[in-house]
Short mmCIF file of C-alpha atoms in Angstrom, two decimals:
data_model
loop_
_atom_site.label_atom_id
_atom_site.label_comp_id
_atom_site.label_asym_id
_atom_site.label_seq_id
_atom_site.Cartn_x
_atom_site.Cartn_y
_atom_site.Cartn_z
CA MET O 1 59.10 18.38 6.87
CA SER O 2 58.07 18.38 10.55
CA GLN O 3 54.96 16.58 11.84
CA ASN O 4 53.44 19.97 12.77
CA ASN O 5 53.88 21.28 9.23
CA ILE O 6 52.40 18.08 7.74
CA ALA O 7 49.40 18.36 10.08
CA SER O 8 48.79 21.95 8.97
CA LEU O 9 48.61 21.04 5.27
CA LYS O 10 45.23 21.67 3.73
CA LEU O 11 43.45 18.54 2.51
CA LEU O 12 43.38 18.67 -1.29
CA THR O 13 40.02 18.33 -3.03
CA GLN O 14 38.75 18.80 -6.58
CA SER O 15 37.43 22.25 -5.59
CA ASN O 16 40.60 23.62 -3.98
CA TYR O 17 43.31 21.83 -5.97
CA TYR O 18 43.95 24.74 -8.37
CA THR O 19 43.71 27.53 -5.77
CA HIS O 20 46.65 29.71 -4.84
CA GLU O 21 45.98 28.85 -1.19
CA THR O 22 47.06 25.27 -1.80
CA ASP O 23 49.81 26.39 -4.19
CA TRP O 24 51.54 27.98 -1.20
CA GLN O 25 51.49 24.63 0.61
CA TYR O 26 52.16 22.23 -2.26
CA MET O 27 54.54 22.62 -5.17
CA SER O 28 53.19 21.39 -8.53
CA PHE O 29 54.56 20.83 -12.00
CA SER O 30 52.71 23.85 -13.42
CA LEU O 31 53.92 26.12 -10.60
CA TYR O 32 57.49 24.86 -10.90
CA LYS O 33 57.40 25.39 -14.66
CA ASP O 34 56.09 28.94 -14.18
CA PHE O 35 59.04 29.79 -11.92
CA CYS O 36 61.50 28.29 -14.39
CA LYS O 37 60.09 30.49 -17.15
CA CYS O 38 60.07 33.75 -15.19
CA GLU O 39 60.31 34.07 -11.42
CA ALA O 40 58.86 37.57 -11.36
CA THR O 41 55.76 36.54 -13.32
CA ALA O 42 55.22 33.36 -11.31
CA LEU O 43 55.41 35.23 -8.00
CA ALA O 44 53.08 38.02 -9.17
CA LYS O 45 50.51 35.41 -10.28
CA LEU O 46 50.87 33.47 -7.04
CA LYS O 47 50.28 36.62 -4.97
CA ASP O 48 47.29 37.55 -7.17
CA ASP O 49 49.07 40.82 -8.05
CA TRP O 50 48.78 40.16 -11.79
CA LYS O 51 46.81 38.03 -14.24
CA PRO O 52 47.82 37.26 -17.84
CA THR O 53 45.70 38.64 -20.67
CA SER O 54 46.75 36.03 -23.21
CA ASN O 55 44.25 34.22 -25.42
CA PRO O 56 42.43 31.63 -23.23
CA VAL O 57 41.09 29.58 -26.18
CA PRO O 58 44.00 27.06 -26.45
CA LEU O 59 43.66 26.25 -22.74
CA LEU O 60 39.87 25.97 -23.04
CA VAL O 61 40.18 23.61 -26.01
CA GLY O 62 42.45 21.37 -23.95
CA ASN O 63 40.13 21.42 -20.94
CA TYR O 64 37.09 20.82 -23.16
CA THR O 65 38.75 17.68 -24.53
CA HIS O 66 39.90 16.51 -21.08
CA SER O 67 36.50 16.98 -19.50
CA TYR O 68 34.85 14.74 -22.09
CA PHE O 69 36.98 11.77 -21.05
CA GLU O 70 36.65 12.57 -17.35
CA SER O 71 32.86 12.11 -17.21
CA GLN O 72 29.65 13.26 -18.86
CA GLU O 73 28.90 15.37 -15.79
CA SER O 74 32.29 17.12 -15.95
CA HIS O 75 31.91 17.79 -19.67
CA GLU O 76 28.44 19.27 -19.30
CA LYS O 77 29.61 21.41 -16.38
CA PHE O 78 32.57 22.70 -18.41
CA ILE O 79 30.31 23.63 -21.33
CA SER O 80 27.86 25.39 -19.01
CA GLU O 81 30.63 27.43 -17.34
CA ASN O 82 32.39 28.38 -20.60
CA GLU O 83 29.51 28.64 -23.07
CA SER O 84 30.05 32.34 -23.80
CA ALA O 85 33.68 31.73 -24.81
CA MET O 86 32.81 28.69 -26.91
CA LEU O 87 29.84 29.92 -28.93
CA SER O 88 29.83 32.48 -31.74
CA ASN O 89 27.74 35.55 -31.03
CA ARG O 90 27.59 37.14 -34.48
CA GLY O 91 26.69 36.53 -38.09
CA LYS O 92 25.36 33.32 -39.61
CA SER O 93 27.30 31.20 -37.11
CA LYS O 94 25.69 32.84 -34.07
CA GLY O 95 24.97 30.23 -31.41
CA GLN O 96 27.25 27.65 -33.01
CA LEU O 97 30.57 26.37 -31.68
CA LYS O 98 33.55 28.52 -32.65
CA ALA O 99 36.05 26.90 -35.02
CA PRO O 100 38.61 25.80 -32.36
CA PHE O 101 35.91 23.88 -30.48
CA LYS O 102 34.67 22.22 -33.64
CA VAL O 103 38.24 20.96 -34.04
CA ALA O 104 38.11 19.86 -30.38
CA ASP O 105 35.02 17.77 -31.20
CA SER O 106 37.04 16.14 -33.99
CA MET O 107 39.85 15.49 -31.50
CA ILE O 108 37.41 13.85 -29.10
CA LYS O 109 35.94 11.71 -31.87
CA ALA O 110 39.39 10.65 -33.06
CA LEU O 111 40.20 9.38 -29.57
CA LYS O 112 36.89 7.80 -28.63
CA ASP O 113 36.79 5.91 -31.94
CA ASP O 114 40.27 4.48 -31.31
CA TYR O 115 40.20 1.01 -29.73
CA PHE O 116 43.78 1.21 -28.41
CA PHE O 117 43.06 4.51 -26.62
CA ARG O 118 39.80 3.25 -25.14
CA GLN O 119 41.43 0.08 -23.80
CA ALA O 120 44.25 1.99 -22.10
CA TYR O 121 42.72 5.29 -21.02
CA LEU O 122 39.07 4.65 -20.12
CA PRO O 123 39.46 1.99 -17.36
CA GLY O 124 41.54 4.21 -15.06
CA GLU O 125 40.30 6.41 -12.22
CA LYS O 126 40.02 9.97 -13.53
CA GLU O 127 41.47 13.18 -12.06
CA LYS O 128 43.02 11.36 -9.11
CA ILE O 129 44.85 13.67 -6.70
CA VAL O 130 48.21 12.43 -5.41
CA THR O 131 50.66 14.00 -2.97
CA GLY O 132 54.13 13.32 -1.67
CA GLU O 133 57.46 14.79 -0.68
CA ILE O 134 60.33 15.55 -3.03
CA ASN O 135 63.58 16.60 -1.40
CA GLY O 136 61.79 17.86 1.73
CA THR O 137 59.01 19.76 -0.07
CA GLN O 138 55.35 18.76 -0.33
CA TRP O 139 54.09 18.24 -3.89
CA LYS O 140 50.70 17.70 -5.48
CA GLY O 141 49.61 16.20 -8.77
CA LYS O 142 46.40 15.30 -10.55
CA ILE O 143 46.41 12.18 -12.70
CA ASP O 144 44.23 12.17 -15.81
CA SER O 145 43.69 8.40 -15.72
CA LEU O 146 45.21 6.11 -13.07
CA ASN O 147 45.10 2.33 -13.34
CA LEU O 148 46.77 1.01 -10.20
CA ASP O 149 45.78 -2.61 -10.80
CA ALA O 150 47.52 -2.63 -14.19
CA GLY O 151 50.44 -0.49 -12.95
CA TYR O 152 50.27 2.50 -15.29
CA PHE O 153 48.85 6.00 -15.57
CA CYS O 154 47.87 8.10 -18.58
CA ASP O 155 48.13 11.79 -19.33
CA LEU O 156 46.17 13.36 -22.18
CA LYS O 157 47.93 16.13 -24.12
CA THR O 158 46.44 18.38 -26.77
CA VAL O 159 49.07 19.88 -29.05
CA ASP O 160 49.06 22.03 -32.20
CA ASP O 161 51.19 19.55 -34.17
CA ILE O 162 52.65 16.37 -32.68
CA ASN O 163 55.58 16.28 -35.11
CA LYS O 164 56.47 19.97 -34.99
CA LYS O 165 60.09 20.64 -33.99
CA HIS O 166 60.79 23.01 -31.11
CA TRP O 167 63.98 24.92 -30.46
CA ASN O 168 64.95 24.36 -26.84
CA THR O 169 67.46 26.84 -25.42
CA ASP O 170 68.46 24.62 -22.49
CA LEU O 171 69.21 21.67 -24.76
CA GLY O 172 70.69 23.89 -27.47
CA ARG O 173 68.90 21.99 -30.23
CA TYR O 174 65.55 21.19 -31.76
CA THR O 175 63.45 18.64 -29.91
CA ASN O 176 59.87 17.35 -29.75
CA PHE O 177 57.01 18.78 -27.71
CA ILE O 178 57.49 16.28 -24.86
CA PHE O 179 60.99 17.40 -23.95
CA ASP O 180 60.45 21.05 -24.91
CA ARG O 181 57.47 21.42 -22.57
CA GLY O 182 58.98 19.36 -19.80
CA TYR O 183 56.38 16.61 -19.91
CA HIS O 184 59.08 14.02 -19.17
CA LEU O 185 59.62 15.78 -15.83
CA GLN O 186 55.87 15.88 -15.19
CA MET O 187 55.69 12.12 -15.72
CA ALA O 188 58.65 11.55 -13.38
CA ILE O 189 56.99 13.66 -10.69
CA TYR O 190 53.66 11.89 -11.05
CA LYS O 191 55.33 8.48 -10.94
CA GLU O 192 57.01 9.40 -7.65
CA LEU O 193 53.83 10.88 -6.11
CA ILE O 194 51.77 7.82 -7.07
CA LYS O 195 54.39 5.58 -5.46
CA GLN O 196 54.30 7.63 -2.25
CA THR O 197 50.49 7.85 -2.16
CA PHE O 198 49.65 4.23 -3.01
CA GLY O 199 52.92 2.31 -2.71
CA VAL O 200 52.65 1.20 -6.35
CA GLU O 201 55.22 1.67 -9.15
CA CYS O 202 53.29 2.88 -12.21
CA GLU O 203 54.55 3.42 -15.73
CA PRO O 204 53.74 6.78 -17.38
CA LEU O 205 51.92 6.92 -20.71
CA ILE O 206 50.94 9.97 -22.76
CA PHE O 207 48.18 10.10 -25.34
CA ALA O 208 48.66 13.11 -27.62
CA VAL O 209 46.07 14.46 -30.05
CA SER O 210 46.70 17.36 -32.40
CA LYS O 211 44.58 20.45 -33.02
CA GLN O 212 44.48 19.72 -36.73
CA GLU O 213 41.69 18.70 -39.08
CA PRO O 214 41.75 15.75 -39.11
CA PRO O 215 43.64 15.31 -35.82
CA ALA O 216 46.75 13.19 -35.46
CA LYS O 217 47.11 10.80 -32.50
CA LEU O 218 50.09 9.24 -30.80
CA ALA O 219 50.51 6.87 -27.84
CA ILE O 220 53.81 7.60 -26.05
CA ASP O 221 55.78 5.66 -23.43
CA PHE O 222 59.04 6.33 -21.58
CA THR O 223 60.57 2.86 -21.45
CA ASP O 224 63.60 3.48 -23.68
CA THR O 225 66.98 4.31 -22.18
CA GLU O 226 67.14 7.87 -23.51
CA SER O 227 63.68 8.82 -22.22
CA LEU O 228 64.44 7.36 -18.79
CA SER O 229 67.71 9.26 -18.72
CA TYR O 230 65.95 12.54 -19.51
CA MET O 231 63.39 11.87 -16.76
CA ASN O 232 66.05 11.13 -14.13
CA PHE O 233 68.14 14.16 -15.11
CA ALA O 234 65.12 16.48 -15.02
CA LEU O 235 64.11 15.21 -11.57
CA GLN O 236 67.63 15.79 -10.26
CA GLU O 237 67.62 19.29 -11.77
CA LEU O 238 64.31 19.96 -10.02
CA GLU O 239 65.77 18.94 -6.69
CA ASP O 240 68.71 21.28 -7.30
CA ASN O 241 66.43 24.22 -8.24
CA GLN O 242 63.74 23.73 -5.63
CA LYS O 243 65.30 25.53 -2.66
CA HIS O 244 65.95 28.64 -4.76
CA ILE O 245 62.32 28.72 -5.94
CA LEU O 246 61.03 28.34 -2.37
CA ASP O 247 63.31 31.16 -1.24
CA VAL O 248 61.86 33.37 -3.99
CA MET O 249 58.30 32.42 -3.02
CA HIS O 250 58.89 33.32 0.62
CA GLY O 251 60.66 36.62 -0.04
CA GLU O 252 64.18 35.58 0.91
CA ILE O 253 65.51 36.14 -2.63
CA LYS O 254 64.38 38.77 -5.13
CA PRO O 255 62.72 37.14 -8.16
CA LYS O 256 64.57 37.29 -11.47
CA ARG O 257 62.86 38.91 -14.43
CA CYS O 258 63.11 37.40 -17.89
CA GLU O 259 62.35 40.82 -19.49
CA LYS O 260 60.59 39.09 -22.41
CA CYS O 261 57.23 37.79 -21.15
CA GLU O 262 53.91 39.62 -20.94
CA TYR O 263 54.38 40.59 -17.27
CA CYS O 264 57.95 41.84 -17.75
CA ARG O 265 56.97 43.89 -20.83
CA GLN O 266 54.09 45.44 -18.92
CA THR O 267 56.10 46.34 -15.81
CA ALA O 268 59.48 47.21 -17.39
CA MET O 269 61.04 50.62 -16.77
CA LEU O 270 63.91 52.00 -18.82
CA SER O 271 67.10 52.52 -16.81
CA GLY O 272 69.71 53.21 -19.45
CA PHE O 273 70.88 52.56 -22.99
CA THR O 274 71.71 49.31 -24.80
CA HIS O 275 74.32 49.22 -27.54
CA ALA O 276 72.74 48.68 -30.95
CA SER O 277 75.04 45.72 -31.50
CA GLU O 278 73.93 44.05 -28.23
CA ILE O 279 70.15 43.87 -28.67
CA GLU O 280 69.04 40.41 -27.56
CA LEU O 281 67.44 38.13 -30.11
CA SER O 282 64.73 35.60 -29.34
#
């Protein structure tokens, strides 16, 4: 990237990090993942031409849990901004937390009562923004808990069931939630951005907590040979895919439609017949 382009990059802050304005200047794991799922949907969202109508509760539960371990101020702000979605407004439970957020309170308690989690996660700097260049493209990341002095960083994941198996089409087999959701790639990206931002090699750690009652917990590292291999392969695949995604973003290539997601179902137009024997299964 040229010096002029670097100079024109918007300075990332907590208030503008998640805006589409900075998404156009910095690639991120979530944006990359969106384009891998469905290019047409990702581009429509990025241009503010379309917004999903899916249930926001799972995302809110995750953010509710994250905000607690960020700071008391962040947690109180989150509750204030999302109170209407979190509280019941009918019947005997009116004014009380809805069931998913009661489970979230159990998730929080399960973590804060765990000595191992507290020792690893709490000392780090929270929500630290990092940037860097991957294969000529500017990237951004936000680290849940960064401990530069100790040489590691933590990411907190909320998941329906830690041990649930997931069928992954790319791998052609069942796998766990880490590899199915691409979290190994996210950790590889963050590791590289931290190194570029601070000049420090940091090991990635994930703390997972399940949305069950009672919640399950798991501390996860990536130090084994197989995990490291998956991380390196995913990062190489990203570098191979990146130019195509940028070309789609900037209108040089027409985005592909997956024809299965919410956006594609909503905008699909019939153009002919499909043989009964050739209906796609998902």
